[in-house]
Short mmCIF file of C-alpha atoms in Angstrom, two decimals:
data_model
loop_
_atom_site.label_atom_id
_atom_site.label_comp_id
_atom_site.label_asym_id
_atom_site.label_seq_id
_atom_site.Cartn_x
_atom_site.Cartn_y
_atom_site.Cartn_z
CA UNK A 10 18.12 -6.37 45.14
CA UNK A 11 15.18 -3.94 44.65
CA UNK A 12 12.86 -4.63 41.78
CA UNK A 13 13.93 -3.30 38.35
CA UNK A 14 11.74 -1.38 35.81
CA UNK A 15 10.69 -3.38 32.75
CA UNK A 16 11.60 -2.27 29.26
CA UNK A 17 7.92 -1.73 28.51
CA UNK A 18 7.73 0.75 31.43
CA UNK A 19 10.76 2.61 30.17
CA UNK A 20 9.26 2.75 26.71
CA UNK A 21 6.03 4.23 28.14
CA UNK A 22 8.08 6.71 30.27
CA UNK A 23 9.87 7.98 27.19
CA UNK A 24 6.67 8.20 25.19
CA UNK A 25 4.88 10.27 27.87
CA UNK A 26 7.90 12.59 28.05
CA UNK A 27 8.02 12.99 24.26
CA UNK A 28 4.28 13.61 23.81
CA UNK A 29 3.54 15.32 27.11
CA UNK A 30 0.22 13.55 27.04
CA UNK A 31 -0.86 10.10 28.30
CA UNK A 32 -3.45 9.82 25.61
CA UNK A 33 -1.03 10.53 22.75
CA UNK A 34 1.69 8.38 24.29
CA UNK A 35 -0.68 5.42 24.59
CA UNK A 36 -1.66 5.87 20.91
CA UNK A 37 1.96 5.99 19.89
CA UNK A 38 2.69 2.78 21.86
CA UNK A 39 -0.57 1.17 20.60
CA UNK A 40 -1.78 0.40 24.11
CA UNK A 41 -4.80 1.65 26.04
CA UNK A 42 -4.42 4.77 28.09
CA UNK A 43 -5.44 3.07 31.42
CA UNK A 44 -2.88 0.36 30.78
CA UNK A 45 -0.07 2.86 30.07
CA UNK A 46 -1.05 4.98 33.10
CA UNK A 47 -0.97 1.91 35.37
CA UNK A 48 2.53 1.04 34.16
CA UNK A 49 3.73 4.58 34.78
CA UNK A 50 2.25 4.49 38.35
CA UNK A 51 3.96 1.11 38.96
CA UNK A 52 7.28 2.53 37.61
CA UNK A 53 6.94 5.53 40.00
CA UNK A 54 6.28 3.17 42.86
CA UNK A 55 9.33 1.10 41.93
CA UNK A 56 11.58 4.21 41.83
CA UNK A 57 9.96 5.76 44.85
CA UNK A 58 9.64 9.25 43.26
CA UNK A 59 6.94 10.93 41.09
CA UNK A 60 8.08 11.44 37.48
CA UNK A 61 5.26 13.55 36.07
CA UNK A 62 2.88 16.22 37.29
CA UNK A 63 -0.39 15.77 35.51
CA UNK A 64 -4.00 16.90 35.40
CA UNK A 65 -6.72 16.50 32.78
CA UNK A 66 -5.10 19.06 30.40
CA UNK A 67 -1.38 19.06 31.07
CA UNK A 68 1.64 16.81 31.77
CA UNK A 69 4.88 18.19 33.14
CA UNK A 70 7.99 16.26 33.49
CA UNK A 71 9.43 16.59 37.01
CA UNK A 72 13.18 16.82 37.75
CA UNK A 73 13.40 13.18 38.67
CA UNK A 74 11.44 12.40 35.54
CA UNK A 75 14.00 14.20 33.34
CA UNK A 76 16.78 12.16 34.75
CA UNK A 77 14.85 8.95 34.49
CA UNK A 78 13.90 9.64 30.85
CA UNK A 79 17.58 10.32 29.89
CA UNK A 80 18.69 6.99 31.47
CA UNK A 81 15.68 5.14 29.98
CA UNK A 82 16.64 6.36 26.47
CA UNK A 83 20.11 4.82 26.97
CA UNK A 84 18.77 1.57 28.38
CA UNK A 85 16.35 1.22 25.42
CA UNK A 86 19.09 1.97 22.97
CA UNK A 87 21.33 -0.68 24.46
CA UNK A 88 18.45 -3.21 24.40
CA UNK A 89 17.74 -2.32 20.77
CA UNK A 90 21.38 -2.81 19.97
CA UNK A 91 21.37 -6.25 21.57
CA UNK A 92 18.54 -7.33 19.20
CA UNK A 93 20.13 -5.67 16.16
CA UNK A 94 23.45 -7.36 16.85
CA UNK A 95 21.77 -10.74 17.02
CA UNK A 96 19.91 -10.09 13.73
CA UNK A 97 23.06 -8.91 12.02
CA UNK A 98 24.68 -12.25 12.80
CA UNK A 99 21.97 -14.03 10.92
CA UNK A 100 22.01 -12.24 7.54
CA UNK A 101 23.18 -8.65 6.95
CA UNK A 102 20.95 -6.06 5.34
CA UNK A 103 17.74 -8.09 5.50
CA UNK A 104 14.61 -6.25 6.57
CA UNK A 105 14.11 -2.61 7.52
CA UNK A 106 16.86 -0.02 7.63
CA UNK A 107 16.11 3.61 8.23
CA UNK A 108 18.73 5.82 6.43
CA UNK A 109 18.98 9.50 7.11
CA UNK A 110 20.52 11.65 4.36
CA UNK A 111 21.26 15.35 4.16
CA UNK A 112 19.70 17.27 1.18
CA UNK A 113 23.07 18.16 -0.33
CA UNK A 114 23.80 14.47 -0.86
CA UNK A 115 20.43 12.63 -1.40
CA UNK A 116 19.35 13.86 -4.89
CA UNK A 117 22.84 13.61 -6.28
CA UNK A 118 24.08 10.31 -4.96
CA UNK A 119 21.10 8.12 -4.21
CA UNK A 120 19.78 7.80 -7.82
CA UNK A 121 23.14 6.21 -8.64
CA UNK A 122 23.57 3.94 -5.63
CA UNK A 123 19.97 2.79 -4.84
CA UNK A 124 19.77 0.41 -7.86
CA UNK A 125 23.02 -1.14 -6.86
CA UNK A 126 21.96 -1.58 -3.26
CA UNK A 127 18.70 -3.21 -4.34
CA UNK A 128 20.59 -5.65 -6.60
CA UNK A 129 23.11 -6.61 -3.91
CA UNK A 130 20.50 -6.73 -1.03
CA UNK A 131 17.12 -7.55 -2.50
CA UNK A 132 15.58 -8.32 0.90
CA UNK A 133 16.57 -4.95 2.38
CA UNK A 134 13.70 -2.54 3.02
CA UNK A 135 15.25 0.88 2.95
CA UNK A 136 13.36 3.85 4.38
CA UNK A 137 14.84 7.22 3.64
CA UNK A 138 14.66 10.33 5.81
CA UNK A 139 16.07 13.61 4.20
CA UNK A 140 16.72 16.48 6.67
CA UNK A 141 19.48 18.84 7.71
CA UNK A 142 22.38 17.42 9.77
CA UNK A 143 21.26 18.60 13.16
CA UNK A 144 17.76 17.19 12.66
CA UNK A 145 19.17 13.84 11.54
CA UNK A 146 21.57 13.63 14.50
CA UNK A 147 18.68 14.34 16.85
CA UNK A 148 16.47 11.63 15.13
CA UNK A 149 19.36 9.14 15.39
CA UNK A 150 19.64 9.85 19.13
CA UNK A 151 15.91 9.22 19.60
CA UNK A 152 16.21 5.93 17.72
CA UNK A 153 14.10 7.17 14.82
CA UNK A 154 16.86 6.38 12.25
CA UNK A 155 19.50 3.66 12.16
CA UNK A 156 22.39 5.23 10.19
CA UNK A 157 23.20 8.57 8.56
CA UNK A 158 24.81 9.47 5.25
CA UNK A 159 26.28 12.97 5.57
CA UNK A 160 29.37 15.10 5.63
CA UNK A 161 31.60 14.04 8.46
CA UNK A 162 32.91 17.57 9.08
CA UNK A 163 29.65 18.33 10.99
CA UNK A 164 29.41 18.04 14.78
CA UNK A 165 29.02 14.23 15.33
CA UNK A 166 30.27 13.86 18.82
CA UNK A 167 29.57 10.38 20.28
CA UNK A 168 28.77 8.80 16.97
CA UNK A 169 30.82 6.16 15.13
CA UNK A 170 31.81 7.38 11.70
CA UNK A 171 32.92 5.56 8.54
CA UNK A 172 34.39 7.72 5.73
CA UNK A 173 33.42 6.88 2.13
CA UNK A 174 35.02 9.44 -0.15
CA UNK A 175 36.24 13.01 -0.37
CA UNK A 176 33.92 15.44 -2.27
CA UNK A 177 35.90 18.39 -3.66
CA UNK A 178 34.54 21.88 -3.60
CA UNK A 179 34.31 23.97 -6.82
CA UNK A 180 33.23 27.56 -7.55
CA UNK A 181 30.03 28.18 -9.59
CA UNK A 182 29.94 31.58 -11.31
CA UNK A 183 27.77 33.36 -13.91
CA UNK A 184 29.17 32.56 -17.39
CA UNK A 185 30.22 36.17 -17.91
CA UNK A 186 31.97 36.65 -14.55
CA UNK A 187 35.54 37.96 -14.56
CA UNK A 188 36.79 34.72 -12.89
CA UNK A 189 34.87 32.37 -15.20
CA UNK A 190 37.71 31.94 -17.68
CA UNK A 191 40.29 30.96 -15.09
CA UNK A 192 41.48 27.30 -15.05
CA UNK A 193 41.99 27.22 -11.32
CA UNK A 194 41.23 29.52 -8.42
CA UNK A 195 42.79 30.13 -5.07
CA UNK A 196 40.57 30.61 -2.04
CA UNK A 197 41.97 34.18 -1.87
CA UNK A 198 40.45 34.90 -5.35
CA UNK A 199 37.06 35.00 -3.74
CA UNK A 200 38.04 38.04 -1.56
CA UNK A 201 35.52 40.87 -2.15
CA UNK A 202 33.21 38.71 -4.28
CA UNK A 203 29.45 38.49 -3.69
CA UNK A 204 28.98 34.94 -2.44
CA UNK A 205 25.60 33.21 -2.07
CA UNK A 206 25.24 30.53 0.55
CA UNK A 207 22.59 28.16 1.89
CA UNK A 208 20.42 29.07 4.90
CA UNK A 209 21.79 28.43 8.46
CA UNK A 210 20.17 25.03 8.92
CA UNK A 211 22.51 23.48 6.39
CA UNK A 212 25.91 22.21 7.40
CA UNK A 213 27.14 22.99 3.81
CA UNK A 214 26.91 26.65 4.68
CA UNK A 215 29.47 26.25 7.44
CA UNK A 216 31.77 24.24 5.22
CA UNK A 217 31.48 26.87 2.43
CA UNK A 218 32.30 29.63 4.87
CA UNK A 219 35.44 27.54 5.92
CA UNK A 220 36.50 27.44 2.29
CA UNK A 221 36.11 31.32 2.15
CA UNK A 222 38.04 31.56 5.49
CA UNK A 223 39.72 34.83 4.58
CA UNK A 224 36.59 36.54 5.88
CA UNK A 225 36.75 39.17 3.09
CA UNK A 226 33.86 37.83 1.09
CA UNK A 227 30.70 39.86 0.66
CA UNK A 228 27.98 37.31 1.59
CA UNK A 229 24.52 38.09 0.13
CA UNK A 230 22.66 37.70 3.42
CA UNK A 231 19.49 38.87 1.71
CA UNK A 232 19.60 36.01 -0.83
CA UNK A 233 20.10 32.80 1.22
CA UNK A 234 18.63 29.65 -0.44
CA UNK A 235 17.17 26.57 1.20
CA UNK A 236 18.30 24.27 -1.73
CA UNK A 237 21.24 24.00 -3.94
CA UNK A 238 19.04 24.15 -7.08
CA UNK A 239 17.67 27.56 -6.03
CA UNK A 240 21.23 28.72 -5.16
CA UNK A 241 22.52 27.70 -8.61
CA UNK A 242 19.61 29.50 -10.29
CA UNK A 243 20.48 32.79 -8.49
CA UNK A 244 24.07 32.42 -9.47
CA UNK A 245 23.27 31.75 -13.09
CA UNK A 246 21.00 34.93 -12.93
CA UNK A 247 24.09 37.07 -11.99
CA UNK A 248 23.46 37.57 -8.31
CA UNK A 249 26.88 36.37 -7.24
CA UNK A 250 28.97 33.17 -7.03
CA UNK A 251 28.85 30.15 -4.73
CA UNK A 252 30.81 27.13 -3.66
CA UNK A 253 29.35 23.70 -4.62
CA UNK A 254 30.37 20.14 -3.81
CA UNK A 255 31.63 18.30 -6.91
CA UNK A 256 29.00 15.61 -6.14
CA UNK A 257 26.28 17.98 -7.20
CA UNK A 258 27.63 18.89 -10.65
CA UNK A 259 25.93 16.03 -12.48
CA UNK A 260 22.68 17.84 -11.77
CA UNK A 261 23.49 21.49 -10.89
CA UNK A 262 26.47 22.06 -13.24
CA UNK A 263 24.70 21.49 -16.54
CA UNK A 264 23.24 24.96 -17.05
CA UNK A 265 24.59 26.81 -20.11
CA UNK A 266 24.65 30.14 -18.26
CA UNK A 267 26.82 28.72 -15.46
CA UNK A 268 30.62 28.37 -15.27
CA UNK A 269 32.43 25.87 -13.04
CA UNK A 270 35.99 26.54 -11.94
CA UNK A 271 38.00 24.17 -9.75
CA UNK A 272 40.35 25.21 -6.87
CA UNK A 273 44.09 24.91 -7.11
CA UNK A 274 45.67 22.38 -4.75
CA UNK A 275 45.34 21.84 -1.90
CA UNK A 276 41.69 21.44 -2.95
CA UNK A 277 39.16 22.05 -0.24
CA UNK A 278 36.71 19.27 0.25
CA UNK A 279 34.12 17.67 2.57
CA UNK A 280 34.17 13.98 3.56
CA UNK A 281 31.13 11.90 2.82
CA UNK A 282 30.55 9.05 5.17
CA UNK A 283 28.19 7.05 7.40
CA UNK A 284 27.52 7.72 11.07
CA UNK A 285 25.69 5.64 13.65
CA UNK A 286 25.15 5.38 17.45
CA UNK A 287 28.02 3.74 19.32
CA UNK A 288 25.46 1.49 20.99
CA UNK A 289 24.11 0.13 17.73
CA UNK A 290 24.59 -3.55 17.17
CA UNK A 291 24.52 -3.21 13.40
CA UNK A 292 27.98 -1.83 12.76
CA UNK A 293 28.91 -4.84 10.63
CA UNK A 294 25.92 -4.32 8.47
CA UNK A 295 26.61 -0.59 8.00
CA UNK A 296 30.10 -1.45 6.74
CA UNK A 297 28.46 -3.81 4.21
CA UNK A 298 26.26 -0.95 3.19
CA UNK A 299 29.36 1.28 2.92
CA UNK A 300 30.77 -1.14 0.39
CA UNK A 301 27.85 -0.44 -1.95
CA UNK A 302 28.47 3.35 -1.60
CA UNK A 303 32.31 3.58 -1.99
CA UNK A 304 33.28 4.66 -5.43
CA UNK A 305 29.77 5.53 -6.21
CA UNK A 306 30.25 9.33 -6.73
CA UNK A 307 28.79 10.37 -10.08
CA UNK A 308 31.34 11.46 -12.64
#
């Protein structure tokens, strides 16, 4: 059997590909540059093909290198999963856990649930990473986060998902809007209305468009917001209406100049849940974490 690469060599391979610099890769791996370079040369000798084209200024990943990096990421993820699974059998939710959360959840849910999580798991060291869904999924694939808290309607192919609760959508309008006095709204009632939505990076935009699926809304493309707070301020100022998740109302629904009207059944909603890599060995831990999140939606 031919010699196999070491995990350390694969780690260095991925680092060089990510940083496109032997110097920066060595710093990220906390090793000397000559030591890292020697390991990459040994790896290329083991595989029998060059992986990088380099000179003093530039590093390019060769075709064989791209393929090797993709496989190396999978091997490292499996190795990490092996260690995580062993640790999970010892004591769940002890030590570091990197949680990625989308911005339309984190400021509304975390203040409620974090104290409970700390009480139940005092030895857990939770690190939070807030970003749009696509960025979080990419970070999860790179091994930079362990588990995600997000809306499960987003593209999450290849990930294991665990639903927590349904988060109904409501309509937020200026207090004097013609629909503000209605007890319930149908989705067709939004036809022809000026609707404000979040910017393209947010999955909530796609979900809100699905609620307004008739296609006859008048989206204010000139007034897209990057946060729900800004969006609500624009609605309260009379610029139009918007669709909000019920989860956000404990913060965003308290303005005196804002009216909140619910949808008639069947009520559109998003599903809040956890997602993690299929190769992760911490699935049992993540389900324990889910138990601290279920039923935690603010009233």
